[in-house]
Tab-separated table of C-alpha atoms in Angstrom:
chain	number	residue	atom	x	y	z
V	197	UNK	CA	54.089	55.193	-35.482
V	198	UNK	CA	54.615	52.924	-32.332
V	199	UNK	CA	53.729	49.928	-32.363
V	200	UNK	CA	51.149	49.181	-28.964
V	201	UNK	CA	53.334	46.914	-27.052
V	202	UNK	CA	56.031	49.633	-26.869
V	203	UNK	CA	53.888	52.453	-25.807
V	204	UNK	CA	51.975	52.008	-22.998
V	205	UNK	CA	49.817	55.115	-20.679
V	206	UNK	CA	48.656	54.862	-16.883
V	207	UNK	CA	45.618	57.283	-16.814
V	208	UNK	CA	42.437	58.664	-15.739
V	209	UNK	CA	39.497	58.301	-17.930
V	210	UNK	CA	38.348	62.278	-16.460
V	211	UNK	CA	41.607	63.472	-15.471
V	212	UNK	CA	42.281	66.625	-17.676
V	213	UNK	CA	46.093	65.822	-17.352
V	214	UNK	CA	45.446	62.347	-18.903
V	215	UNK	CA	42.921	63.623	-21.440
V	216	UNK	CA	45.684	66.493	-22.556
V	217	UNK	CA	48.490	63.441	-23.220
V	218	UNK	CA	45.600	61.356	-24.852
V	219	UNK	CA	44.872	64.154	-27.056
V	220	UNK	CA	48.142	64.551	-27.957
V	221	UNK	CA	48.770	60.942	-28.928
V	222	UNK	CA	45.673	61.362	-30.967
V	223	UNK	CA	46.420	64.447	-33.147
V	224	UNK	CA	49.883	62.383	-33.476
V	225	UNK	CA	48.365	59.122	-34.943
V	226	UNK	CA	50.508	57.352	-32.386
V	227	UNK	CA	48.952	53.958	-31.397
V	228	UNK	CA	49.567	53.336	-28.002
V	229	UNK	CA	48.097	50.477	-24.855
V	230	UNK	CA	45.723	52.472	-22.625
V	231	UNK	CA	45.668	51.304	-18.742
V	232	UNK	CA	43.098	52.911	-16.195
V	233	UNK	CA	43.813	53.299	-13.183
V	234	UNK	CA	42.095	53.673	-9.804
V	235	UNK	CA	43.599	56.429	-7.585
V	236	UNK	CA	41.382	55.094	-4.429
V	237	UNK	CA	43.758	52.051	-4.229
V	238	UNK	CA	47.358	52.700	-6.392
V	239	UNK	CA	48.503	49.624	-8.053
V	240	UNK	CA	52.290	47.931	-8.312
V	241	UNK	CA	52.609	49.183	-11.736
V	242	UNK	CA	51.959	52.985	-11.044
V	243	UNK	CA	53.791	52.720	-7.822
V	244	UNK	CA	56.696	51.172	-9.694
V	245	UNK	CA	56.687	53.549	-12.866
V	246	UNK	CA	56.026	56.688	-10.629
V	247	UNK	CA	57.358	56.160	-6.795
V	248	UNK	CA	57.814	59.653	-5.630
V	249	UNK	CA	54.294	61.061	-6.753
V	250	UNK	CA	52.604	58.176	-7.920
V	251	UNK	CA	50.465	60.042	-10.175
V	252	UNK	CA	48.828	60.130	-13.777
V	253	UNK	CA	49.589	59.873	-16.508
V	254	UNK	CA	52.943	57.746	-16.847
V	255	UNK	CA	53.722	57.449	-20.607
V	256	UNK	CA	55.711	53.925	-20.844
V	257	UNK	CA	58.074	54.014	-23.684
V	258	UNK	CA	60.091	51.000	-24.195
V	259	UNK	CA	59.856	50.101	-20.837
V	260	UNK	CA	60.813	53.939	-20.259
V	261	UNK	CA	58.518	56.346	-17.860
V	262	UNK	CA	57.671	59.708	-18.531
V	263	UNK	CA	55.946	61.542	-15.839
V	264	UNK	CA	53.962	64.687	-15.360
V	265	UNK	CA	51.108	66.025	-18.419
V	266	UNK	CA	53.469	68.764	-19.558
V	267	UNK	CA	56.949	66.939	-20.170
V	268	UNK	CA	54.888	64.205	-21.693
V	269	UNK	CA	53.166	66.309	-24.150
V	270	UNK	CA	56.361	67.752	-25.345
V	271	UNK	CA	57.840	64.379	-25.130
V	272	UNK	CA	55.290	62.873	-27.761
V	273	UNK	CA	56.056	66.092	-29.674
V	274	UNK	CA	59.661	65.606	-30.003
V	275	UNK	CA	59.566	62.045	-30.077
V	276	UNK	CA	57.536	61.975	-33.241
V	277	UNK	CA	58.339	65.210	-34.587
V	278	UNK	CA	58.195	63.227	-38.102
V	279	UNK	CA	54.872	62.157	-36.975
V	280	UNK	CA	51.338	64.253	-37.460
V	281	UNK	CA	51.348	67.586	-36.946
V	282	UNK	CA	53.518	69.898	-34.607
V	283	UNK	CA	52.067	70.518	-31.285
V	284	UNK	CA	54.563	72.903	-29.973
V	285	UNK	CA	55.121	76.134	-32.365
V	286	UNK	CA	57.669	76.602	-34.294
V	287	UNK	CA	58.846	79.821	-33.507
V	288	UNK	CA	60.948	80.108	-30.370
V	289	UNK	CA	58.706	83.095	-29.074
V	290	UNK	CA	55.515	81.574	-29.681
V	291	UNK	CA	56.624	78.579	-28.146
V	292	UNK	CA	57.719	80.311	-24.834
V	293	UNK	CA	54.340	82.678	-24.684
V	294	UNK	CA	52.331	79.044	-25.031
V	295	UNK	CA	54.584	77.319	-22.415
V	296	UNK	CA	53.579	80.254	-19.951
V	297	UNK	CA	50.277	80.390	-20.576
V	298	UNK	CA	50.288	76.594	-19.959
V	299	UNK	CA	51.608	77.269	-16.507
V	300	UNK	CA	49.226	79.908	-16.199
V	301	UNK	CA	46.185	77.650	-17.660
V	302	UNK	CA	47.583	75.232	-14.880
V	303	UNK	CA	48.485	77.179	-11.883
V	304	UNK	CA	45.619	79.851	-11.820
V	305	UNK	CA	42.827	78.460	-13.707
V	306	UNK	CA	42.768	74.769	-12.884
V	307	UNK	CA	42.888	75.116	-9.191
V	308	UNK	CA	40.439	77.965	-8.958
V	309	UNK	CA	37.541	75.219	-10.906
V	310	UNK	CA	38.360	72.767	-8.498
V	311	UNK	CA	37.873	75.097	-5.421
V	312	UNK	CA	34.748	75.590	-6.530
V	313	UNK	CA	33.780	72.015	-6.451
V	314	UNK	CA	35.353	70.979	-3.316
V	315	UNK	CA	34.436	74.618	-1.503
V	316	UNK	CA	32.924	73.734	1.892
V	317	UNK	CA	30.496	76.847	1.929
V	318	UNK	CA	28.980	79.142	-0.529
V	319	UNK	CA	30.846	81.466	0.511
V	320	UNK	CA	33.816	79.662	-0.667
V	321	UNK	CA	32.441	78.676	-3.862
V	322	UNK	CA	31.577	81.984	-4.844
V	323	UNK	CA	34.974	83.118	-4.174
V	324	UNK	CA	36.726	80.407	-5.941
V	325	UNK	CA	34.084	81.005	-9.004
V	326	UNK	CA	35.266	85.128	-8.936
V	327	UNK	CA	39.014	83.387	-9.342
V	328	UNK	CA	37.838	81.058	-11.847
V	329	UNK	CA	36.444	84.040	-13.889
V	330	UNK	CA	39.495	86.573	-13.545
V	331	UNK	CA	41.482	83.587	-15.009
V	332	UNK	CA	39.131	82.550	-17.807
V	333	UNK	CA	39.484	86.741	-18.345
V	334	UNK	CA	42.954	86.510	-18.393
V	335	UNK	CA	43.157	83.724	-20.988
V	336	UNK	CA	41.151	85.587	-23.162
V	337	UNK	CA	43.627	88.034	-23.672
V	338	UNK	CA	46.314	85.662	-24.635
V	339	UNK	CA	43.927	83.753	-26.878
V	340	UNK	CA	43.409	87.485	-28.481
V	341	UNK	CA	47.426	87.425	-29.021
V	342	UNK	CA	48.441	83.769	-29.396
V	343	UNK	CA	45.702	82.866	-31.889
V	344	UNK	CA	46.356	86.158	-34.426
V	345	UNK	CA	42.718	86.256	-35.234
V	346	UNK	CA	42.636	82.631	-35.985
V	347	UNK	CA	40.413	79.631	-34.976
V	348	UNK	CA	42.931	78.024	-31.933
V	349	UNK	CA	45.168	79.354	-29.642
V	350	UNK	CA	47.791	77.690	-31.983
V	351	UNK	CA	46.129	79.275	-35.095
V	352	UNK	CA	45.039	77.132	-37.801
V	353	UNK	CA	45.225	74.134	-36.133
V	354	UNK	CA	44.912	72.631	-32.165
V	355	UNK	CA	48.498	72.900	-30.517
V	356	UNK	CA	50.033	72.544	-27.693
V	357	UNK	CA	47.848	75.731	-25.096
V	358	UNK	CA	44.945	74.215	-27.302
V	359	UNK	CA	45.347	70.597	-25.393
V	360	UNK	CA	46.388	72.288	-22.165
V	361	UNK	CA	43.428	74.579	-21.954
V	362	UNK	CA	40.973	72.453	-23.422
V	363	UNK	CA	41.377	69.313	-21.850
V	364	UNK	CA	39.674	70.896	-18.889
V	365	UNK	CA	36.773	72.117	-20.677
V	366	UNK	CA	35.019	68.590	-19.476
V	367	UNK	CA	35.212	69.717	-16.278
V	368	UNK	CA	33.778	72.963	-16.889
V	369	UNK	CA	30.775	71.074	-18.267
V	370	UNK	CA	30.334	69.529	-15.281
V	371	UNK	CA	30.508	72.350	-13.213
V	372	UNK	CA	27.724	74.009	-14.628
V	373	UNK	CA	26.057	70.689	-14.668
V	374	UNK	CA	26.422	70.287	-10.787
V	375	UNK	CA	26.254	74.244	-10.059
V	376	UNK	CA	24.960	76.015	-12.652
V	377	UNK	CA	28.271	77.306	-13.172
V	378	UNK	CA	29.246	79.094	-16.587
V	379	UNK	CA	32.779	79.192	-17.053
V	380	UNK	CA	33.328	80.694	-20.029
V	381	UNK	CA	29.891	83.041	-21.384
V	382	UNK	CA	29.587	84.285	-24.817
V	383	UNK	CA	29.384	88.022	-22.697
V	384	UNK	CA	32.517	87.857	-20.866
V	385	UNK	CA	34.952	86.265	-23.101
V	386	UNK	CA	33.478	85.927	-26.813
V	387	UNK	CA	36.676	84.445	-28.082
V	388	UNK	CA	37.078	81.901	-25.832
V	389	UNK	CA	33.605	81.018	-25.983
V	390	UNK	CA	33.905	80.625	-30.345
V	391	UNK	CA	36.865	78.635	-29.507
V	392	UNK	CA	35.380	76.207	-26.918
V	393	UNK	CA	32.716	75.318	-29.634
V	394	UNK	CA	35.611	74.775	-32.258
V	395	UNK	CA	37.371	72.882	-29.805
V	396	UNK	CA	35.099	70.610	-29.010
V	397	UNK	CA	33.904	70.048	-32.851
V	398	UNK	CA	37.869	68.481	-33.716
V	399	UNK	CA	38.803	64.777	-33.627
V	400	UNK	CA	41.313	65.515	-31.524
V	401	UNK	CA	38.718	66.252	-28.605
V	402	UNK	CA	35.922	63.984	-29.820
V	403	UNK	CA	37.615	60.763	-29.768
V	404	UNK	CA	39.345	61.101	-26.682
V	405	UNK	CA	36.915	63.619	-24.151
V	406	UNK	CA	34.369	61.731	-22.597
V	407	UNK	CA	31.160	62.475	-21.528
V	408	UNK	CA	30.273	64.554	-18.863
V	409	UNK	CA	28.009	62.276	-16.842
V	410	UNK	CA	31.283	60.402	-17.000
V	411	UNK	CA	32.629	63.620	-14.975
V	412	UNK	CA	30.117	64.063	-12.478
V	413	UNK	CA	29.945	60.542	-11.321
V	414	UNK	CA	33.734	60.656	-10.465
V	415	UNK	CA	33.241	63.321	-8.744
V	416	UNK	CA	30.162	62.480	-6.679
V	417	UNK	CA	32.899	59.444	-5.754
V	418	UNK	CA	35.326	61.932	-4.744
V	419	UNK	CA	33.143	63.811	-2.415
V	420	UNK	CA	31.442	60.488	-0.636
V	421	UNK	CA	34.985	60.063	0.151
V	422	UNK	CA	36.667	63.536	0.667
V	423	UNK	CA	37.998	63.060	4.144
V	424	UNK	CA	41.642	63.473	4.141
V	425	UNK	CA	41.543	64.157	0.449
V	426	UNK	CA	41.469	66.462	-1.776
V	427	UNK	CA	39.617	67.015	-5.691
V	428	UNK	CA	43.232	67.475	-7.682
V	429	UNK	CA	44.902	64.596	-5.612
V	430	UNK	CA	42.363	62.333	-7.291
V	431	UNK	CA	42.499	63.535	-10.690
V	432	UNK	CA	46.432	62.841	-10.943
């Protein structure tokens, strides 16, 4: 286990690229210095840890930065393979299909749930809520294959598409909070909808995800200042 001093991460409390590395650390046991950060007005130490993007999260290890939600992840994995549970599978197919539906979860879903918060009409939003739905439809199907009738996308036990996929599912609280937007109904994609539940009854999720009033005040920030900016710039 690391010790605190050596492991330190720049983060987001809301960001679901933060809370998917924070989960991570968590199913690992790994103890680790937490640092918030405010994305309004970047400080010297994100700046200096991350100068091209300066984004979240920046794992620090050993005075080391790791950058971007995805390489950390699989850093923490590798890392501390001795450590906790796998996150990646095992299996060299089963760890590909999870690293594409990752980029899928990433690519497709996550930017069609932020269009619909930052849409500028209804007509927007409801187009960006179709998108949101064909991907949540899509991810059904690969929960379907990846899960093998089991209770996580991983099987057993939350893995790696587990912590990619759910660390956005505070954000689709707060959609439907803010919009009355259901992103994932019991009707449309039963699986995902079981696993959701499951999801959000683990450790892994409860000690880490926080609440969704949390959520919607961050992003009632974000919009009194959305000139020039945009939802996802703000969450990383």
């Amino acid at each position: 286990m690391a010790a605190e001093g050596s492991l330190k991460l720049l983060g987001l409390t809301v960001s679901p690229f933060v809370i998917r590395v924070r989960m991570a650390l968590q199913l690992k046991g790994i103890g680790y210095e937490y640092i918030e950060q405010d994305l309004f007005t970047k400080g010297e130490l994100l700046r200096k840890s991350n100068p091209v993007y300066m984004k979240v999260p920046v794992l620090i290890h050993d005075g080391k930065p790791i950058c971007e939600s995805l390489a950390i992840v699989q850093y923490v994995d590798e890392v501390w393979a001795a450590t906790g549970p796998s996150i990646l599978p095992a299996d060299p197919y089963d760890r590909a299909a999870a690293r594409i539906w990752a980029a899928y979860a990433d690519s497709k879903l996550l930017p069609a749930w932020v269009g619909i918060m930052w849409a500028a009409t209804e007509e927007e939003r409801a187009e960006k809520v179709d998108d949101t739905l064909a991907a949540i439809g899509q991810l059904e199907e690969a929960f379907g294959k990846c899960s093998k009738g089991k209770a996580f996308f991983a099987g057993d036990s939350v893995g790696y598409l587990d912590l990619v996929v759910g660390s956005q599912l505070l954000w689709f609280e707060a959609l439907q909070k803010m919009f009355g937007v259901v992103v994932v109904e019991v009707g449309r994609a039963p699986l995902l909808a079981a696993w959701v539940k499951q999801f959000g009854e683990t450790d892994t999720a409860k000690e880490v995800v926080p609440d969704v009033d949390t959520a919607v005040e961050y992003l009632t920030k974000l919009q009194s200042r959305r000139a020039g900016s945009t939802v996802a710039q703000l969450l990383s």
